[in-house]
Amino acid sequence: MSDALNYLLKARPEAMGAYFKFLKESGKSLDPKTRMLITVITKVATQTEKGLRQYLPRALDAGATPGEILDAILHAFPALGLARIFWAIDILIDMDIPEFRAENLGAGLRWHDLAAVDAIADGKVTYCDSDGRSLFVYRSGDSFDVYDSRCPHQVTNIPHLALEGFRLTCPKHHWEFDVRTGACTGKGDRPMKRFESKIENGQLRARW
Ligand code: FES
């Protein structure tokens, strides 16, 4: 949430409570994906950079494909105009979200090799790279949990050095996560993104 909203929530709680109730009520007939697509468009229309960085990944989490998000922005051209659309695309390029890279657009979900199972230490967190994405893997016996290194807040690529024991702290706004469960344990309110995984021919594979 922005500093301005935080301030208004404290200074005018009743008015802001009514505002949030209005937002909730006005979108209640919409499915989560549609709500997120509309929210992305409003962030572009008002040129709210923080909000756009925050809601692009939320739209993906809500099930929108990168193609649908791009089409939604382009389809709002009469309201947004070319300058705002370019503004949004510049931010999108700067964020370097793997799903939006040209080579991944329209590729759909695929399985990717991460590492040989024997090379992943039990009871520890292993950091690895695969097909242009970085991941944190927590192994507990025969169970493997694979998490995106991209922060669920604004998609910052959290580096390996940000890991202390099992606590991972995003360098941008200091959200904290427990890499054993992916839960957000400090400051923020969203868990790490977990990918489906499987073992095949001695290799740990994950799907995104
Ligand atoms: S991008 Fe804001 S805490 Fe990670």
Tab-separated table of C-alpha atoms and ligand atoms in Angstrom:
chain	number	residue	atom	x	y	z
A	1	MET	CA	0.000	0.000	0.000
A	2	SER	CA	1.239	3.513	-0.738
A	3	ASP	CA	2.330	5.920	1.994
A	4	ALA	CA	-0.549	8.221	0.988
A	5	LEU	CA	-3.123	5.451	1.512
A	6	ASN	CA	-1.567	4.493	4.842
A	7	TYR	CA	-1.750	8.124	5.928
A	8	LEU	CA	-5.389	8.514	4.881
A	9	LEU	CA	-6.353	5.246	6.609
A	10	LYS	CA	-5.075	6.730	9.855
A	11	ALA	CA	-6.257	10.293	9.294
A	12	ARG	CA	-9.715	9.503	7.815
A	13	PRO	CA	-10.499	5.865	8.695
A	14	GLU	CA	-14.256	6.147	8.162
A	15	ALA	CA	-14.019	7.742	4.734
A	16	MET	CA	-11.338	5.279	3.648
A	17	GLY	CA	-13.287	2.352	5.067
A	18	ALA	CA	-16.221	3.395	2.887
A	19	TYR	CA	-13.887	3.674	-0.106
A	20	PHE	CA	-12.532	0.137	0.349
A	21	LYS	CA	-16.045	-1.214	0.902
A	22	PHE	CA	-17.111	0.431	-2.340
A	23	LEU	CA	-14.184	-1.176	-4.216
A	24	LYS	CA	-15.019	-4.591	-2.768
A	25	GLU	CA	-18.734	-4.357	-3.461
A	26	SER	CA	-18.326	-2.957	-6.957
A	27	GLY	CA	-16.177	-5.903	-8.062
A	28	LYS	CA	-18.041	-8.737	-6.412
A	29	SER	CA	-19.619	-10.068	-9.615
A	30	LEU	CA	-16.234	-10.278	-11.319
A	31	ASP	CA	-13.996	-13.321	-11.249
A	32	PRO	CA	-10.500	-12.724	-9.763
A	33	LYS	CA	-8.772	-12.710	-13.162
A	34	THR	CA	-11.079	-10.046	-14.608
A	35	ARG	CA	-10.727	-7.959	-11.452
A	36	MET	CA	-6.941	-8.122	-11.720
A	37	LEU	CA	-6.942	-7.224	-15.431
A	38	ILE	CA	-9.102	-4.175	-14.707
A	39	THR	CA	-6.825	-3.239	-11.819
A	40	VAL	CA	-3.765	-3.441	-14.093
A	41	ILE	CA	-5.484	-1.130	-16.585
A	42	THR	CA	-6.340	1.370	-13.847
A	43	LYS	CA	-2.693	1.389	-12.733
A	44	VAL	CA	-1.660	2.193	-16.308
A	45	ALA	CA	-4.381	4.850	-16.673
A	46	THR	CA	-3.250	6.598	-13.480
A	47	GLN	CA	0.442	5.862	-14.181
A	48	THR	CA	0.952	4.398	-10.719
A	49	GLU	CA	4.286	2.631	-11.108
A	50	LYS	CA	4.327	0.876	-7.722
A	51	GLY	CA	0.795	-0.371	-8.269
A	52	LEU	CA	1.581	-1.661	-11.752
A	53	ARG	CA	4.657	-3.519	-10.472
A	54	GLN	CA	2.527	-5.021	-7.726
A	55	TYR	CA	-0.509	-6.017	-9.779
A	56	LEU	CA	1.194	-7.485	-12.850
A	57	PRO	CA	2.322	-10.578	-10.886
A	58	ARG	CA	-1.042	-10.699	-9.100
A	59	ALA	CA	-2.801	-10.827	-12.455
A	60	LEU	CA	-0.565	-13.774	-13.435
A	61	ASP	CA	-1.319	-15.482	-10.108
A	62	ALA	CA	-5.041	-14.951	-10.732
A	63	GLY	CA	-4.709	-16.985	-13.935
A	64	ALA	CA	-4.237	-14.305	-16.594
A	65	THR	CA	-1.684	-15.215	-19.250
A	66	PRO	CA	0.935	-12.635	-20.332
A	67	GLY	CA	-0.882	-12.468	-23.697
A	68	GLU	CA	-4.173	-11.643	-21.975
A	69	ILE	CA	-2.534	-8.908	-19.888
A	70	LEU	CA	-0.906	-7.378	-22.973
A	71	ASP	CA	-4.196	-7.592	-24.892
A	72	ALA	CA	-6.107	-5.996	-21.996
A	73	ILE	CA	-3.682	-3.047	-21.976
A	74	LEU	CA	-3.801	-2.696	-25.765
A	75	HIS	CA	-7.586	-3.069	-25.830
A	76	ALA	CA	-7.847	-0.101	-23.455
A	77	PHE	CA	-6.025	2.038	-26.026
A	78	PRO	CA	-8.936	4.507	-26.474
A	79	ALA	CA	-8.714	5.347	-22.756
A	80	LEU	CA	-4.966	4.924	-22.232
A	81	GLY	CA	-3.421	6.307	-25.416
A	82	LEU	CA	-0.079	5.228	-26.823
A	83	ALA	CA	2.103	7.208	-24.383
A	84	ARG	CA	0.670	5.432	-21.317
A	85	ILE	CA	0.861	2.057	-23.027
A	86	PHE	CA	4.555	2.641	-23.820
A	87	TRP	CA	5.053	3.816	-20.215
A	88	ALA	CA	3.623	0.485	-18.993
A	89	ILE	CA	5.620	-1.616	-21.442
A	90	ASP	CA	8.860	0.128	-20.402
A	91	ILE	CA	8.117	-0.857	-16.787
A	92	LEU	CA	7.232	-4.385	-17.843
A	93	ILE	CA	10.550	-4.706	-19.715
A	94	ASP	CA	12.432	-3.311	-16.711
A	95	MET	CA	10.786	-5.897	-14.425
A	96	ASP	CA	12.016	-8.700	-16.705
A	97	ILE	CA	9.286	-11.116	-15.621
A	98	PRO	CA	10.261	-14.446	-17.238
A	99	GLU	CA	6.688	-15.131	-18.439
A	100	PHE	CA	6.718	-11.900	-20.481
A	101	ARG	CA	10.024	-12.508	-22.270
A	102	ALA	CA	9.451	-12.698	-26.004
A	103	GLU	CA	10.723	-16.293	-26.201
A	104	ASN	CA	8.229	-17.406	-23.512
A	105	LEU	CA	5.117	-15.635	-24.749
A	106	GLY	CA	2.520	-18.205	-25.713
A	107	ALA	CA	4.790	-21.111	-24.717
A	108	GLY	CA	2.414	-22.324	-21.975
A	109	LEU	CA	3.436	-24.458	-19.016
A	110	ARG	CA	6.493	-26.685	-19.558
A	111	TRP	CA	8.689	-28.947	-17.452
A	112	HIS	CA	12.254	-27.758	-16.784
A	113	ASP	CA	15.280	-29.642	-15.408
A	114	LEU	CA	16.577	-28.151	-12.165
A	115	ALA	CA	19.296	-30.443	-10.781
A	116	ALA	CA	20.239	-34.050	-10.158
A	117	VAL	CA	18.406	-35.252	-7.051
A	118	ASP	CA	21.704	-36.556	-5.601
A	119	ALA	CA	23.145	-33.031	-5.768
A	120	ILE	CA	20.368	-31.531	-3.603
A	121	ALA	CA	21.269	-31.662	0.095
A	122	ASP	CA	18.637	-32.992	2.495
A	123	GLY	CA	17.321	-30.550	5.122
A	124	LYS	CA	18.837	-27.570	3.304
A	125	VAL	CA	17.941	-24.922	0.775
A	126	THR	CA	19.553	-25.203	-2.649
A	127	TYR	CA	19.657	-22.277	-5.078
A	128	CYS	CA	19.651	-23.084	-8.776
A	129	ASP	CA	19.101	-21.601	-12.217
A	130	SER	CA	17.066	-23.196	-14.955
A	131	ASP	CA	15.987	-21.850	-18.344
A	132	GLY	CA	16.330	-18.191	-17.384
A	133	ARG	CA	14.772	-18.470	-13.944
A	134	SER	CA	16.315	-18.743	-10.461
A	135	LEU	CA	14.798	-20.951	-7.797
A	136	PHE	CA	15.088	-21.945	-4.156
A	137	VAL	CA	14.602	-25.657	-3.476
A	138	TYR	CA	13.975	-27.019	0.008
A	139	ARG	CA	14.492	-30.752	0.402
A	140	SER	CA	13.143	-32.770	3.322
A	141	GLY	CA	13.858	-36.446	2.682
A	142	ASP	CA	12.010	-37.373	-0.491
A	143	SER	CA	9.953	-34.217	-0.499
A	144	PHE	CA	11.012	-31.201	-2.597
A	145	ASP	CA	9.539	-27.715	-2.514
A	146	VAL	CA	10.494	-25.446	-5.407
A	147	TYR	CA	10.013	-21.686	-5.083
A	148	ASP	CA	10.462	-18.840	-7.528
A	149	SER	CA	13.255	-16.438	-6.580
A	150	ARG	CA	10.982	-13.585	-7.740
A	151	CYS	CA	9.427	-11.734	-4.828
A	152	PRO	CA	5.605	-11.978	-4.737
A	153	HIS	CA	5.447	-8.245	-3.952
A	154	GLN	CA	6.983	-6.565	-6.999
A	155	VAL	CA	8.871	-9.412	-8.709
A	156	THR	CA	12.362	-8.428	-7.501
A	157	ASN	CA	14.767	-11.276	-8.207
A	158	ILE	CA	15.860	-12.186	-4.652
A	159	PRO	CA	19.537	-13.196	-4.673
A	160	HIS	CA	21.029	-16.249	-3.002
A	161	LEU	CA	22.931	-13.968	-0.616
A	162	ALA	CA	19.609	-12.816	0.869
A	163	LEU	CA	19.217	-16.257	2.475
A	164	GLU	CA	20.151	-16.649	6.162
A	165	GLY	CA	19.453	-20.169	7.339
A	166	PHE	CA	15.864	-20.677	6.172
A	167	ARG	CA	14.975	-16.974	6.234
A	168	LEU	CA	14.952	-15.153	2.922
A	169	THR	CA	14.691	-11.341	2.933
A	170	CYS	CA	13.849	-9.438	-0.230
A	171	PRO	CA	16.339	-6.575	-0.585
A	172	LYS	CA	13.785	-4.151	-2.035
A	173	HIS	CA	11.161	-3.670	0.695
A	174	HIS	CA	12.350	-6.321	3.172
A	175	TRP	CA	9.511	-8.808	3.042
A	176	GLU	CA	10.675	-11.994	4.782
A	177	PHE	CA	9.958	-15.608	3.897
A	178	ASP	CA	10.534	-19.036	5.397
A	179	VAL	CA	11.917	-21.081	2.498
A	180	ARG	CA	10.806	-24.355	4.103
A	181	THR	CA	7.150	-23.428	3.584
A	182	GLY	CA	7.268	-20.356	1.322
A	183	ALA	CA	5.230	-18.450	3.925
A	184	CYS	CA	5.696	-14.730	4.293
A	185	THR	CA	6.893	-14.287	7.873
A	186	GLY	CA	7.645	-10.581	8.049
A	187	LYS	CA	6.362	-7.281	6.684
A	188	GLY	CA	4.399	-8.546	3.670
A	189	ASP	CA	1.274	-10.594	3.139
A	190	ARG	CA	1.887	-12.925	0.210
A	191	PRO	CA	3.744	-16.262	0.088
A	192	MET	CA	6.512	-17.197	-2.321
A	193	LYS	CA	5.357	-18.679	-5.597
A	194	ARG	CA	5.632	-22.473	-5.476
A	195	PHE	CA	6.060	-24.526	-8.625
A	196	GLU	CA	4.794	-28.035	-9.218
A	197	SER	CA	7.738	-30.469	-9.259
A	198	LYS	CA	8.521	-34.118	-9.929
A	199	ILE	CA	11.494	-36.471	-10.154
A	200	GLU	CA	12.262	-38.077	-13.485
A	201	ASN	CA	15.337	-40.158	-14.294
A	202	GLY	CA	17.141	-38.888	-11.186
A	203	GLN	CA	16.449	-35.241	-12.079
A	204	LEU	CA	14.299	-32.795	-10.157
A	205	ARG	CA	12.014	-31.053	-12.636
A	206	ALA	CA	9.603	-28.161	-12.130
A	207	ARG	CA	6.799	-26.772	-14.226
A	208	TRP	CA	6.156	-23.142	-15.078
B	1	FES	S1	9.724	-6.373	-4.178
B	1	FES	FE1	8.941	-5.424	-2.421
B	1	FES	S2	9.569	-6.728	-0.827
B	1	FES	FE2	10.250	-7.714	-2.590
